[in-house]
Amino acid sequence: MCGIIGYIGNRNAAEVLVRGLHKLEYRGYDSAGICVFSKGHLDVIKTKGRLDKLEQRLSGTSLESTLGLGHTRWATHGEPNDINSHPHLSQNGKIAVVHNGIIENYRQIKEFLCDKGVEFQSETDTEVIAQLLAYHYKGDVMRALMTTLGELEGAYALGVMCADYPDEFFAARKDSPLIIGLGKGENFIASDIPAILEYTRDIIIMEDREIVHITRGQAKLYDLLGKTVKRGVFHVDWDAEAAEKGGYEHFMIKEISEEPRAVRAAISPRIRDGLIDTGLSALSDNWVRNIKKIHIIACGTAYHAGLVGKYAIEKVARIPVEADLASEFRYREPIVRKGDLAVVISQSGETLDTLMGLREARKRGAKILSIVNVVGSSIARESDAVIYTWAGPEISVCSTKAYNTQLAALFSLAYDLGFRKGKLSFAGMMAAAKSLLGLPELIEKVLLNREIIQKFSAQHFNAQSVFYIGRGIDFALSSEGSLKLKEISYIHSEAYAGGELKHGTIALIEKGTLVICPITQDNLLEKTLSNVREVKARGAVVMAVTPERLAGAVSDVADAVITIPDTDSIFAPIIAVTPLQLFAYYVSVMRGNDVDKPRNLAKSVTVE
Ligand code: AGP
């Protein structure tokens, strides 16, 4: 999604802005630009393309300025081109705006302003904000901003400069993330922490419907009515490396390699005296005992984690669970009752479809528990209870360690709920806690065997189409394996329930078709092996991922076997997914793709 940075201080603003935008590249973008206050007016330099193009444009200028806004655009309204890039200026050149989000009533506002004689340059919704601000501006930017925001419908993270204000700028947010960075004699705004981490670790997380007025000496928060808002300062304890590659070739392989640490961070703090406690104190024992149904709401990888969570919660806690794609849940008039629990899963905590799914579930009476990685994100703040996954920053667009930690959170939740509903004994809980604590070490062992997976990738990186088949929780796992491959290798792939093959899809299997098959559930071993035989009989090449205890039986059938350490079968996906992530990674690298920034994709999809 779009990236925003704003700066006021004593450094060269253009330099600070461009450096910050580089740190936000992971969000995905197609154009970039900055606006600085220079010699009494607002200078805008912007271009379609990557940041190096913007830097070329800037090298021809001598912008002496200590105040500015920067933006990387992921196109939503209007194709990627120079004119549609941000920042956008009002017609009179007095107001400059950068924006992340979508203004849903921009057409009506544009028509109104055109009737007033305003001439628009671009096709964007963002320019409407700049023009409307200028229309309302009568010398007081704060007042004009409050009036303007009151007329906008939709999502926005905004940076605003005014040519009459040489020593201050403004920002506002609703449904799109925005943070304030507090320095010494300098202050910042940014879409995400990495953009300003080299300058300050003290940040304020803006809430929805807030405005901030920023000068070199202070950042004052207000609500939309102009009332002062007090907010605590959050100290970022990540080291700079955490947001950098740390010596790995790509963020993705770094983040896969971090999985043992990330899963440990997600599990260990939640196990005390042998008991799993996911910190659901916000949900009383009585309320938990009476939960009627759980709705899991998420997108993409988070949704696939939710599919695994469905199996785990139903198996352990015996509560009915329905897992929905957030974009479907929102519009299907879901049957949600008071007493239901909505489990909303999101790495970024900003995915708009998921946030709107959360609001839909709340509107229909559910209590909200979110499983989120980004502290203080919109989804976290709108929840009754939050299980943070503490995976650390996940920069690669392709979600990996976030999935593993989401599973860790879901397994913990399944046992916590099951124990509080009296579905398992103290001994059962202790045994599960012990197994959970052992998972990071088992993932470590999988990572030690990455060369085997790399070799297998070298044999198949030119595959035309790849099938992932599995049964039960392995089908949920297959869905995630297939998405990993699709999104970074651009190879078509499909996940299929093994028992469904004979109902149509097996017609697609021919000589040389690659089939990847997680086989981690003892009770489904024979059924799944018969599916492997079915596809092999039609010429498929099969790679299985299976625990050591099943490797003998599986090796008799599959062409290649990746063995993973034994653990409780319910926890197997958290280990078995790592070979699937590595396979996708190596195939993408061998195909020469931009692994961390795959085409057409963004790290956080904050638009519909
Ligand atoms: C997964 O690799 C993708 N990046 C994408 O499917 C992602 O999982 C999805 O957009 C949900 O993002 P979230 O977890 O931040 O809500």
Coordinates of C-alpha atoms and ligand atoms in Angstrom, one line a residue:
M1 CA 0.0 0.0 0.0
C2 CA 1.0 3.7 -0.2
G3 CA 3.8 4.9 2.1
I4 CA 3.8 8.3 3.8
I5 CA 6.6 10.2 5.5
G6 CA 6.5 13.8 6.8
Y7 CA 9.4 15.7 8.4
I8 CA 10.1 19.0 10.1
G9 CA 13.5 19.7 11.8
N10 CA 16.9 20.9 10.9
R11 CA 18.1 18.2 8.5
N12 CA 17.7 18.4 4.7
A13 CA 14.1 17.4 4.3
A14 CA 14.4 15.9 0.8
E15 CA 17.1 13.5 2.1
V16 CA 15.1 12.5 5.1
L17 CA 12.0 11.9 3.0
V18 CA 13.6 9.8 0.3
R19 CA 15.5 7.7 2.9
G20 CA 12.3 7.1 4.7
L21 CA 10.4 6.1 1.5
H22 CA 13.1 3.5 0.8
K23 CA 12.3 1.9 4.1
L24 CA 8.6 1.8 3.0
E25 CA 9.2 0.2 -0.4
Y26 CA 8.1 -3.1 1.0
R27 CA 4.6 -1.8 1.0
G28 CA 4.5 -2.0 -2.7
Y29 CA 4.2 1.1 -5.0
D30 CA 4.3 2.3 -8.6
S31 CA 5.2 5.9 -8.2
A32 CA 6.8 8.3 -5.7
G33 CA 7.1 12.0 -4.9
I34 CA 8.0 14.6 -2.3
C35 CA 6.9 18.1 -1.5
V36 CA 9.2 20.5 0.4
F37 CA 8.6 24.1 1.6
S38 CA 11.2 26.2 -0.1
K39 CA 11.6 29.9 -0.5
G40 CA 8.0 30.7 0.5
H41 CA 6.2 28.1 -1.6
L42 CA 5.6 24.4 -2.0
D43 CA 7.9 22.5 -4.4
V44 CA 6.6 19.2 -5.6
I45 CA 8.8 16.6 -7.4
K46 CA 7.1 13.4 -8.3
T47 CA 7.3 10.6 -10.9
K48 CA 5.9 7.3 -12.0
G49 CA 8.3 4.4 -11.3
R50 CA 10.7 3.4 -8.5
L51 CA 12.5 5.7 -6.0
D52 CA 15.7 5.8 -8.1
K53 CA 13.7 7.7 -10.8
L54 CA 12.6 10.2 -8.1
E55 CA 16.2 10.5 -7.0
Q56 CA 17.3 11.2 -10.6
R57 CA 14.7 14.0 -10.7
L58 CA 15.9 15.4 -7.4
S59 CA 19.6 15.4 -8.4
G60 CA 18.8 18.2 -10.8
T61 CA 17.4 20.5 -8.2
S62 CA 18.8 22.4 -5.2
L63 CA 16.1 22.0 -2.6
E64 CA 17.2 23.7 0.6
S65 CA 14.4 22.8 3.0
T66 CA 13.8 21.4 6.4
L67 CA 10.0 20.7 6.0
G68 CA 8.4 18.2 3.7
L69 CA 6.1 15.3 2.9
G70 CA 7.0 12.1 0.9
H71 CA 4.8 9.4 -0.6
T72 CA 5.0 6.1 -2.4
R73 CA 1.8 5.4 -4.3
W74 CA 0.1 2.0 -4.9
A75 CA -2.5 3.0 -7.5
T76 CA -6.1 2.7 -6.7
H77 CA -7.8 5.6 -8.6
G78 CA -6.1 6.5 -11.8
E79 CA -3.3 4.7 -13.5
P80 CA 0.3 5.0 -12.3
N81 CA 1.8 8.1 -14.0
D82 CA 3.5 11.3 -13.0
I83 CA 0.3 13.4 -12.7
N84 CA -1.5 10.9 -10.5
S85 CA 1.5 10.5 -8.2
H86 CA 1.5 12.2 -4.8
P87 CA 1.9 14.8 -3.4
H88 CA -1.1 16.6 -4.9
L89 CA -1.3 20.4 -4.9
S90 CA -4.4 22.6 -4.8
Q91 CA -5.1 24.7 -7.8
N92 CA -3.7 27.8 -6.0
G93 CA -0.5 26.0 -5.0
K94 CA -1.2 26.7 -1.3
I95 CA -2.0 23.2 -0.1
A96 CA -0.1 20.0 -0.6
V97 CA -1.4 16.6 0.4
V98 CA -0.2 13.0 0.5
H99 CA -2.7 10.3 1.2
N100 CA -3.0 6.5 1.8
G101 CA -6.6 5.1 1.6
I102 CA -9.7 5.6 -0.6
I103 CA -12.1 8.5 -0.5
E104 CA -15.4 6.9 -1.4
N105 CA -17.4 10.1 -2.1
Y106 CA -14.6 11.8 -4.1
R107 CA -16.7 12.0 -7.3
Q108 CA -19.5 14.0 -5.6
I109 CA -17.0 16.4 -4.1
K110 CA -15.1 16.7 -7.4
E111 CA -18.3 17.6 -9.2
F112 CA -19.1 20.2 -6.5
L113 CA -15.7 21.8 -6.8
C114 CA -15.7 21.7 -10.6
D115 CA -19.0 23.6 -10.4
K116 CA -17.1 26.2 -8.3
G117 CA -14.5 26.5 -11.1
V118 CA -11.8 24.3 -9.7
E119 CA -9.7 22.7 -12.4
F120 CA -8.3 19.2 -11.6
Q121 CA -5.1 17.9 -12.9
S122 CA -5.3 14.2 -12.0
E123 CA -7.8 11.3 -11.9
T124 CA -7.1 10.6 -8.2
D125 CA -9.3 10.8 -5.2
T126 CA -6.4 12.4 -3.3
E127 CA -6.4 15.6 -5.4
V128 CA -10.0 16.1 -4.3
I129 CA -8.7 16.4 -0.7
A130 CA -6.1 19.1 -1.6
Q131 CA -8.7 21.1 -3.6
L132 CA -11.4 20.8 -0.9
L133 CA -8.9 21.9 1.7
A134 CA -8.0 24.9 -0.4
Y135 CA -11.7 25.6 -0.9
H136 CA -12.3 25.7 2.9
Y137 CA -9.1 27.4 3.8
K138 CA -9.6 31.0 5.0
G139 CA -6.3 31.4 6.8
D140 CA -6.7 28.6 9.4
V141 CA -5.5 25.2 8.2
M142 CA -6.7 23.3 11.3
R143 CA -10.2 24.7 10.8
A144 CA -10.2 23.9 7.1
L145 CA -8.9 20.4 7.8
M146 CA -11.6 19.7 10.4
T147 CA -14.3 20.9 7.9
T148 CA -12.8 18.9 5.1
L149 CA -12.4 15.7 7.1
G150 CA -16.0 16.0 8.2
E151 CA -17.1 15.9 4.5
L152 CA -14.9 12.9 3.4
E153 CA -16.2 9.4 3.4
G154 CA -13.7 6.5 3.3
A155 CA -10.2 5.8 4.6
Y156 CA -7.3 8.1 4.9
A157 CA -3.9 8.6 6.3
L158 CA -3.1 12.2 5.3
G159 CA -0.1 14.5 5.4
V160 CA -0.9 18.2 4.8
M161 CA 1.3 21.3 4.2
C162 CA 0.2 24.9 3.6
A163 CA 2.4 27.5 2.0
D164 CA 1.3 30.0 4.6
Y165 CA 2.7 27.7 7.4
P166 CA 6.5 27.6 6.8
D167 CA 7.2 25.9 10.2
E168 CA 4.5 23.4 10.7
F169 CA 2.5 20.6 9.0
F170 CA -0.5 18.5 9.8
A171 CA -1.7 15.0 9.5
A172 CA -4.9 13.0 10.1
R173 CA -6.0 9.4 10.0
K174 CA -9.0 7.2 9.6
D175 CA -8.8 3.5 8.8
S176 CA -5.3 3.8 7.4
P177 CA -2.3 3.6 9.7
L178 CA -0.2 6.6 10.7
I179 CA 2.3 7.2 13.4
I180 CA 4.1 10.2 14.8
G181 CA 7.8 10.1 15.4
L182 CA 9.1 12.4 18.2
G183 CA 12.7 13.6 17.8
K184 CA 14.9 16.3 19.4
G185 CA 14.1 19.5 17.6
E186 CA 12.5 17.4 14.8
N187 CA 9.3 15.5 14.4
F188 CA 7.9 13.0 11.9
I189 CA 4.9 11.2 10.6
A190 CA 5.0 7.9 8.8
S191 CA 2.9 5.0 7.6
D192 CA 5.1 2.5 9.5
I193 CA 8.0 2.5 12.0
P194 CA 10.9 1.4 9.7
A195 CA 10.7 4.8 7.9
I196 CA 11.8 6.8 10.9
L197 CA 13.6 4.2 13.0
E198 CA 17.0 5.7 12.3
Y199 CA 16.0 9.0 13.7
T200 CA 13.8 8.2 16.7
R201 CA 12.4 5.2 18.6
D202 CA 9.7 7.2 20.4
I203 CA 6.4 7.1 18.5
I204 CA 2.7 8.0 19.0
I205 CA 0.2 5.7 17.3
M206 CA -2.6 7.9 15.9
E207 CA -6.1 6.7 16.3
D208 CA -9.0 7.1 13.9
R209 CA -10.5 10.5 13.4
E210 CA -7.5 12.3 14.9
I211 CA -5.5 15.3 13.6
V212 CA -2.0 16.1 14.6
H213 CA -0.4 19.6 14.4
I214 CA 3.4 19.2 14.1
T215 CA 6.2 21.7 14.6
R216 CA 9.9 21.2 15.3
G217 CA 9.2 21.4 19.0
Q218 CA 6.0 19.4 19.4
A219 CA 3.2 17.2 18.0
K220 CA -0.3 18.1 19.3
L221 CA -3.1 15.6 18.9
Y222 CA -6.8 16.7 18.4
D223 CA -10.0 15.0 17.7
L224 CA -12.1 16.1 14.7
L225 CA -13.8 18.7 16.9
G226 CA -10.5 20.3 17.8
K227 CA -10.4 18.8 21.4
T228 CA -6.9 18.0 22.6
V229 CA -6.2 14.3 22.8
K230 CA -3.6 12.8 25.2
R231 CA -1.8 9.7 24.0
G232 CA 1.1 7.8 25.5
V233 CA 4.5 7.5 23.7
F234 CA 5.4 3.9 22.5
H235 CA 9.1 3.2 22.6
V236 CA 10.2 0.9 19.7
D237 CA 12.6 -1.7 21.0
W238 CA 13.4 -3.3 17.6
D239 CA 17.0 -2.8 16.6
A240 CA 17.5 -1.3 13.2
E241 CA 18.5 -4.7 11.9
A242 CA 15.1 -6.0 12.7
A243 CA 13.8 -3.9 9.9
E244 CA 16.6 -4.7 7.6
K245 CA 17.8 -7.9 6.0
G246 CA 20.4 -8.8 8.5
G247 CA 22.8 -10.3 6.0
Y248 CA 20.2 -12.5 4.2
E249 CA 19.7 -12.1 0.5
H250 CA 16.0 -11.4 0.9
F251 CA 13.6 -10.5 3.7
M252 CA 11.6 -13.6 3.0
I253 CA 14.4 -16.1 3.8
K254 CA 15.4 -14.0 6.8
E255 CA 11.8 -14.1 8.1
I256 CA 11.6 -17.9 7.5
S257 CA 14.8 -18.3 9.4
E258 CA 13.4 -16.2 12.2
E259 CA 10.5 -18.7 12.6
P260 CA 11.9 -20.5 15.6
R261 CA 12.5 -17.3 17.5
A262 CA 9.1 -15.8 16.4
V263 CA 7.2 -19.0 17.4
R264 CA 9.0 -19.0 20.7
A265 CA 8.0 -15.3 21.3
A266 CA 4.4 -16.2 20.5
I267 CA 4.2 -19.2 22.7
S268 CA 6.5 -18.9 25.7
P269 CA 4.9 -15.8 27.3
R270 CA 1.6 -17.6 27.2
I271 CA 2.6 -20.7 29.2
R272 CA 2.9 -20.3 32.9
D273 CA 3.2 -23.2 35.4
G274 CA 2.4 -25.6 32.6
L275 CA -0.8 -23.8 31.8
I276 CA -1.6 -22.1 28.5
D277 CA -3.0 -18.6 29.1
T278 CA -3.7 -16.5 26.0
G279 CA -4.6 -13.6 28.1
L280 CA -8.3 -13.6 27.4
S281 CA -9.1 -12.0 30.7
A282 CA -11.2 -9.5 28.8
L283 CA -13.5 -12.6 28.1
S284 CA -14.8 -13.9 31.4
D285 CA -14.8 -17.6 32.2
N286 CA -18.6 -17.6 32.2
W287 CA -18.7 -15.9 28.8
V288 CA -16.1 -18.3 27.4
R289 CA -18.0 -21.3 28.8
N290 CA -21.1 -20.1 26.9
I291 CA -19.6 -19.3 23.6
K292 CA -22.0 -20.6 21.0
K293 CA -19.9 -20.3 17.8
I294 CA -16.6 -18.9 16.6
H295 CA -16.3 -17.0 13.4
I296 CA -12.8 -16.8 12.0
I297 CA -12.4 -13.8 9.7
A298 CA -9.2 -13.0 7.6
C299 CA -7.7 -12.7 4.2
G300 CA -4.9 -14.6 2.3
T301 CA -2.4 -16.3 4.5
A302 CA -4.1 -15.2 7.7
Y303 CA -7.3 -16.9 6.4
H304 CA -5.3 -20.1 5.7
A305 CA -4.0 -20.0 9.3
G306 CA -7.7 -19.6 10.3
L307 CA -8.5 -22.8 8.4
V308 CA -6.0 -24.7 10.5
G309 CA -7.3 -22.9 13.6
K310 CA -10.8 -24.2 12.8
Y311 CA -9.6 -27.8 12.9
A312 CA -7.7 -27.2 16.1
I313 CA -10.4 -25.4 18.0
E314 CA -13.2 -27.8 17.0
K315 CA -11.0 -30.8 17.9
V316 CA -9.8 -29.5 21.3
A317 CA -12.6 -27.1 22.5
R318 CA -15.5 -28.7 20.7
I319 CA -16.9 -25.3 19.7
P320 CA -18.4 -24.9 16.2
V321 CA -16.1 -22.8 14.1
E322 CA -16.8 -21.1 10.7
A323 CA -13.8 -19.7 8.8
D324 CA -14.6 -16.9 6.3
L325 CA -12.7 -14.8 3.8
A326 CA -13.2 -11.4 5.2
S327 CA -14.2 -10.0 1.8
E328 CA -17.0 -12.6 1.6
F329 CA -18.1 -12.4 5.2
R330 CA -18.8 -8.7 5.0
Y331 CA -21.4 -9.1 2.3
R332 CA -23.1 -12.4 2.9
E333 CA -25.3 -11.2 5.8
P334 CA -23.6 -13.6 8.1
I335 CA -25.6 -15.2 10.9
V336 CA -23.8 -13.9 14.0
R337 CA -25.4 -14.0 17.5
K338 CA -24.7 -12.3 20.8
G339 CA -22.5 -14.9 22.6
D340 CA -20.5 -15.6 19.4
L341 CA -16.8 -14.9 19.3
A342 CA -15.2 -13.5 16.2
V343 CA -11.5 -14.3 15.8
V344 CA -10.0 -11.8 13.4
I345 CA -6.5 -12.6 12.1
S346 CA -4.2 -10.1 10.4
Q347 CA -0.4 -9.7 10.3
S348 CA -0.6 -6.0 9.5
G349 CA -3.7 -5.3 11.5
E350 CA -4.7 -2.9 8.7
T351 CA -6.2 -5.1 6.0
L352 CA -9.3 -3.1 5.1
D353 CA -11.5 -6.2 4.2
T354 CA -10.6 -7.8 7.5
L355 CA -11.2 -4.6 9.5
M356 CA -14.6 -4.2 7.9
G357 CA -15.3 -7.9 8.6
L358 CA -14.5 -7.2 12.3
R359 CA -17.0 -4.3 12.3
E360 CA -19.6 -6.4 10.6
A361 CA -19.2 -9.1 13.3
R362 CA -19.3 -6.6 16.1
K363 CA -22.4 -5.0 14.6
R364 CA -24.1 -8.3 14.7
G365 CA -23.3 -9.0 18.3
A366 CA -20.0 -10.9 18.4
K367 CA -17.2 -10.2 20.8
I368 CA -13.9 -9.6 19.0
L369 CA -10.7 -11.4 19.6
S370 CA -7.9 -10.4 17.1
I371 CA -4.7 -12.2 16.4
V372 CA -2.4 -9.5 15.1
N373 CA 1.3 -8.8 14.6
V374 CA 1.5 -5.1 14.4
V375 CA 1.1 -3.5 17.8
G376 CA -1.5 -0.8 18.0
S377 CA -2.8 -1.4 14.5
S378 CA -6.4 -0.6 13.6
I379 CA -7.7 -4.2 14.0
A380 CA -6.0 -4.6 17.4
R381 CA -7.5 -1.3 18.7
E382 CA -11.0 -2.2 17.6
S383 CA -10.9 -5.6 19.4
D384 CA -12.2 -6.6 22.8
A385 CA -9.1 -8.8 23.3
V386 CA -5.9 -9.1 21.3
I387 CA -3.4 -12.0 21.0
Y388 CA -0.3 -10.3 19.6
T389 CA 1.9 -12.8 17.6
W390 CA 5.1 -10.9 18.4
A391 CA 6.7 -12.1 15.2
G392 CA 8.6 -8.8 14.8
P393 CA 8.4 -6.8 11.6
E394 CA 7.5 -8.9 8.5
I395 CA 8.8 -6.9 5.6
S396 CA 8.5 -9.4 2.7
V397 CA 5.2 -9.1 1.0
C398 CA 5.0 -12.9 1.2
S399 CA 3.8 -13.8 4.7
T400 CA 5.8 -16.6 6.4
K401 CA 6.7 -16.2 10.0
A402 CA 3.5 -14.4 10.6
Y403 CA 1.6 -17.6 9.5
N404 CA 3.6 -19.8 11.9
T405 CA 3.0 -17.4 14.8
Q406 CA -0.7 -17.1 13.9
L407 CA -0.9 -20.9 14.2
A408 CA 0.9 -20.7 17.5
A409 CA -1.7 -18.3 18.7
L410 CA -4.5 -20.4 17.4
F411 CA -3.2 -23.6 19.0
S412 CA -2.8 -21.7 22.3
L413 CA -6.3 -20.4 22.0
A414 CA -7.8 -23.8 21.2
Y415 CA -6.3 -25.3 24.4
D416 CA -7.1 -22.2 26.5
L417 CA -10.8 -22.3 25.4
G418 CA -10.9 -26.1 25.7
F419 CA -9.5 -26.0 29.2
R420 CA -11.9 -23.3 30.3
K421 CA -14.8 -25.1 28.9
G422 CA -13.8 -28.2 30.7
K423 CA -13.1 -30.2 27.6
L424 CA -9.6 -31.3 28.6
S425 CA -7.9 -32.3 31.8
F426 CA -5.1 -30.5 33.6
A427 CA -2.8 -33.3 32.4
G428 CA -4.0 -32.8 28.8
M429 CA -3.3 -29.1 29.1
M430 CA 0.2 -29.7 30.6
A431 CA 1.0 -32.1 27.8
A432 CA -0.1 -29.7 25.1
A433 CA 1.9 -26.9 26.7
K434 CA 5.0 -29.0 26.7
S435 CA 4.5 -29.9 23.0
L436 CA 4.0 -26.2 22.1
L437 CA 7.1 -25.2 23.9
G438 CA 9.1 -27.7 21.9
L439 CA 7.9 -26.5 18.5
P440 CA 10.6 -23.8 17.9
E441 CA 13.3 -26.4 18.2
L442 CA 11.5 -28.7 15.7
I443 CA 11.2 -25.8 13.2
E444 CA 14.9 -25.2 13.6
K445 CA 15.6 -28.8 12.6
V446 CA 13.5 -28.3 9.4
L447 CA 15.6 -25.3 8.6
L448 CA 18.8 -27.3 8.9
N449 CA 17.5 -29.4 5.9
R450 CA 16.9 -26.6 3.6
E451 CA 19.4 -27.8 1.0
I452 CA 17.2 -30.9 0.3
I453 CA 14.3 -28.5 -0.5
Q454 CA 16.6 -26.3 -2.6
K455 CA 17.7 -29.3 -4.7
F456 CA 14.0 -30.3 -5.3
S457 CA 13.2 -26.7 -6.3
A458 CA 16.0 -26.8 -8.8
Q459 CA 14.3 -29.8 -10.5
H460 CA 10.9 -28.1 -10.7
F461 CA 11.3 -24.3 -10.9
N462 CA 10.1 -24.4 -14.5
A463 CA 6.9 -26.2 -13.7
Q464 CA 3.8 -25.0 -15.6
S465 CA 1.3 -25.9 -12.9
V466 CA 1.6 -27.4 -9.4
F467 CA -1.1 -29.2 -7.3
Y468 CA -1.1 -29.3 -3.5
I469 CA -3.3 -32.1 -2.1
G470 CA -4.1 -32.9 1.4
R471 CA -6.8 -34.2 3.7
G472 CA -8.2 -32.6 6.9
I473 CA -5.7 -30.1 8.4
D474 CA -3.3 -31.0 5.6
F475 CA -5.8 -29.6 3.1
A476 CA -5.8 -26.3 5.1
L477 CA -2.0 -26.4 5.0
S478 CA -2.0 -27.1 1.3
S479 CA -4.0 -24.0 0.7
E480 CA -1.1 -21.9 2.3
G481 CA 1.6 -23.9 0.4
S482 CA -0.2 -23.2 -2.9
L483 CA -0.5 -19.4 -2.2
K484 CA 3.2 -19.1 -1.3
L485 CA 4.2 -20.6 -4.7
K486 CA 1.7 -18.6 -6.7
E487 CA 2.4 -15.2 -5.2
I488 CA 6.2 -15.2 -5.6
S489 CA 7.0 -17.6 -8.4
Y490 CA 4.0 -16.7 -10.6
I491 CA 3.4 -20.4 -11.3
H492 CA -0.2 -21.4 -11.4
S493 CA -1.0 -23.7 -8.5
E494 CA -4.1 -25.1 -6.8
A495 CA -4.7 -26.7 -3.4
Y496 CA -7.2 -29.6 -3.5
A497 CA -8.8 -31.8 -0.9
G498 CA -7.4 -35.2 -1.7
G499 CA -10.7 -36.9 -1.6
E500 CA -12.1 -34.4 -4.2
L501 CA -9.6 -35.3 -6.9
K502 CA -11.8 -38.0 -8.4
H503 CA -14.6 -35.5 -8.7
G504 CA -13.0 -33.6 -11.5
T505 CA -9.5 -32.2 -11.0
I506 CA -7.7 -35.5 -11.5
A507 CA -8.5 -34.9 -15.2
L508 CA -5.8 -32.3 -15.1
I509 CA -3.1 -34.6 -13.9
E510 CA -0.8 -35.7 -16.7
K511 CA 2.8 -37.0 -17.1
G512 CA 5.2 -34.8 -15.2
T513 CA 2.6 -32.8 -13.3
L514 CA 4.1 -31.8 -10.0
V515 CA 2.0 -32.7 -6.9
I516 CA 3.0 -31.6 -3.4
C517 CA 1.3 -33.5 -0.6
P518 CA 1.6 -32.8 3.1
I519 CA 0.8 -36.1 5.0
T520 CA 0.9 -35.3 8.7
Q521 CA -2.3 -36.9 10.1
D522 CA -1.9 -40.5 11.1
N523 CA -5.6 -41.2 10.8
L524 CA -5.7 -40.1 7.2
L525 CA -2.4 -41.7 6.1
E526 CA -3.9 -44.6 4.0
K527 CA -6.5 -42.4 2.4
T528 CA -3.9 -39.8 1.4
L529 CA -1.5 -42.5 0.1
S530 CA -4.3 -43.8 -2.1
N531 CA -4.6 -40.3 -3.5
V532 CA -0.9 -40.2 -4.1
R533 CA -1.1 -43.5 -6.0
E534 CA -4.1 -42.1 -8.0
V535 CA -2.1 -39.2 -9.3
K536 CA 1.1 -41.2 -9.8
A537 CA -0.8 -43.6 -11.9
R538 CA -1.5 -40.7 -14.2
G539 CA 2.1 -39.7 -14.4
A540 CA 2.4 -37.1 -11.6
V541 CA 5.7 -36.5 -9.7
V542 CA 4.9 -36.3 -6.0
M543 CA 6.8 -34.6 -3.2
A544 CA 5.4 -35.5 0.2
V545 CA 6.1 -33.6 3.5
T546 CA 5.6 -36.0 6.4
P547 CA 6.7 -36.7 10.0
E548 CA 9.5 -39.1 10.6
R549 CA 7.1 -41.7 12.1
L550 CA 5.2 -41.9 8.7
A551 CA 8.2 -41.5 6.4
G552 CA 8.6 -45.3 5.8
A553 CA 5.1 -45.8 4.5
V554 CA 5.2 -42.5 2.5
S555 CA 8.6 -43.2 0.9
D556 CA 7.2 -46.4 -0.6
V557 CA 4.8 -44.2 -2.7
A558 CA 6.0 -40.7 -3.1
D559 CA 8.9 -39.7 -5.5
A560 CA 10.5 -37.4 -2.9
V561 CA 9.9 -37.1 0.8
I562 CA 10.7 -34.2 3.0
T563 CA 10.6 -35.5 6.6
I564 CA 9.8 -33.2 9.5
P565 CA 10.3 -34.0 13.2
D566 CA 7.5 -35.8 15.0
T567 CA 5.1 -33.8 17.2
D568 CA 1.4 -34.0 18.1
S569 CA -0.4 -34.3 14.7
I570 CA -2.6 -31.2 15.6
F571 CA 0.6 -29.0 15.7
A572 CA 2.1 -30.5 12.5
P573 CA 1.2 -27.6 10.2
I574 CA 3.4 -25.2 12.1
I575 CA 6.4 -27.3 11.2
A576 CA 5.2 -28.7 7.8
V577 CA 4.6 -25.3 6.4
T578 CA 8.3 -24.3 6.5
P579 CA 9.4 -26.7 3.8
L580 CA 6.5 -25.4 1.6
Q581 CA 7.6 -21.8 2.2
L582 CA 11.2 -22.7 1.4
F583 CA 10.1 -24.5 -1.8
A584 CA 8.3 -21.4 -3.0
Y585 CA 11.2 -19.2 -2.0
Y586 CA 13.8 -21.2 -3.9
V587 CA 11.6 -21.6 -7.0
S588 CA 11.1 -17.8 -7.0
V589 CA 14.8 -17.0 -6.7
M590 CA 15.6 -19.5 -9.5
R591 CA 13.0 -17.8 -11.7
G592 CA 14.8 -14.5 -11.1
N593 CA 11.7 -12.9 -9.5
D594 CA 11.6 -10.0 -7.1
V595 CA 11.0 -12.2 -4.1
D596 CA 10.2 -9.6 -1.5
K597 CA 8.2 -7.3 -3.8
P598 CA 6.3 -9.6 -6.2
R599 CA 4.4 -8.0 -9.0
N600 CA 0.9 -6.6 -8.4
L601 CA 1.1 -7.3 -4.7
A602 CA 1.3 -5.1 -1.6
K603 CA 2.2 -6.0 2.0
S604 CA -0.8 -4.5 3.5
V605 CA -4.0 -4.3 1.4
T606 CA -5.7 -1.2 3.0
V607 CA -8.1 -0.8 0.1
E608 CA -11.1 -2.9 -1.0
Ligands
AGP1 C1 0.3 -13.6 2.0 O1 1.6 -14.1 1.7 C2 0.0 -12.3 1.3 N1 0.9 -11.3 1.6 C3 -1.5 -11.9 1.7 O2 -2.3 -13.0 1.3 C4 -1.7 -11.5 3.1 O3 -1.7 -12.7 3.9 C5 -3.2 -11.0 3.2 O4 -3.2 -9.8 2.4 C6 -3.6 -10.6 4.6 O5 -2.7 -9.7 5.2 P1 -2.8 -9.4 6.8 O6 -2.4 -10.7 7.5 O7 -1.9 -8.3 7.0 O8 -4.2 -9.0 7.1

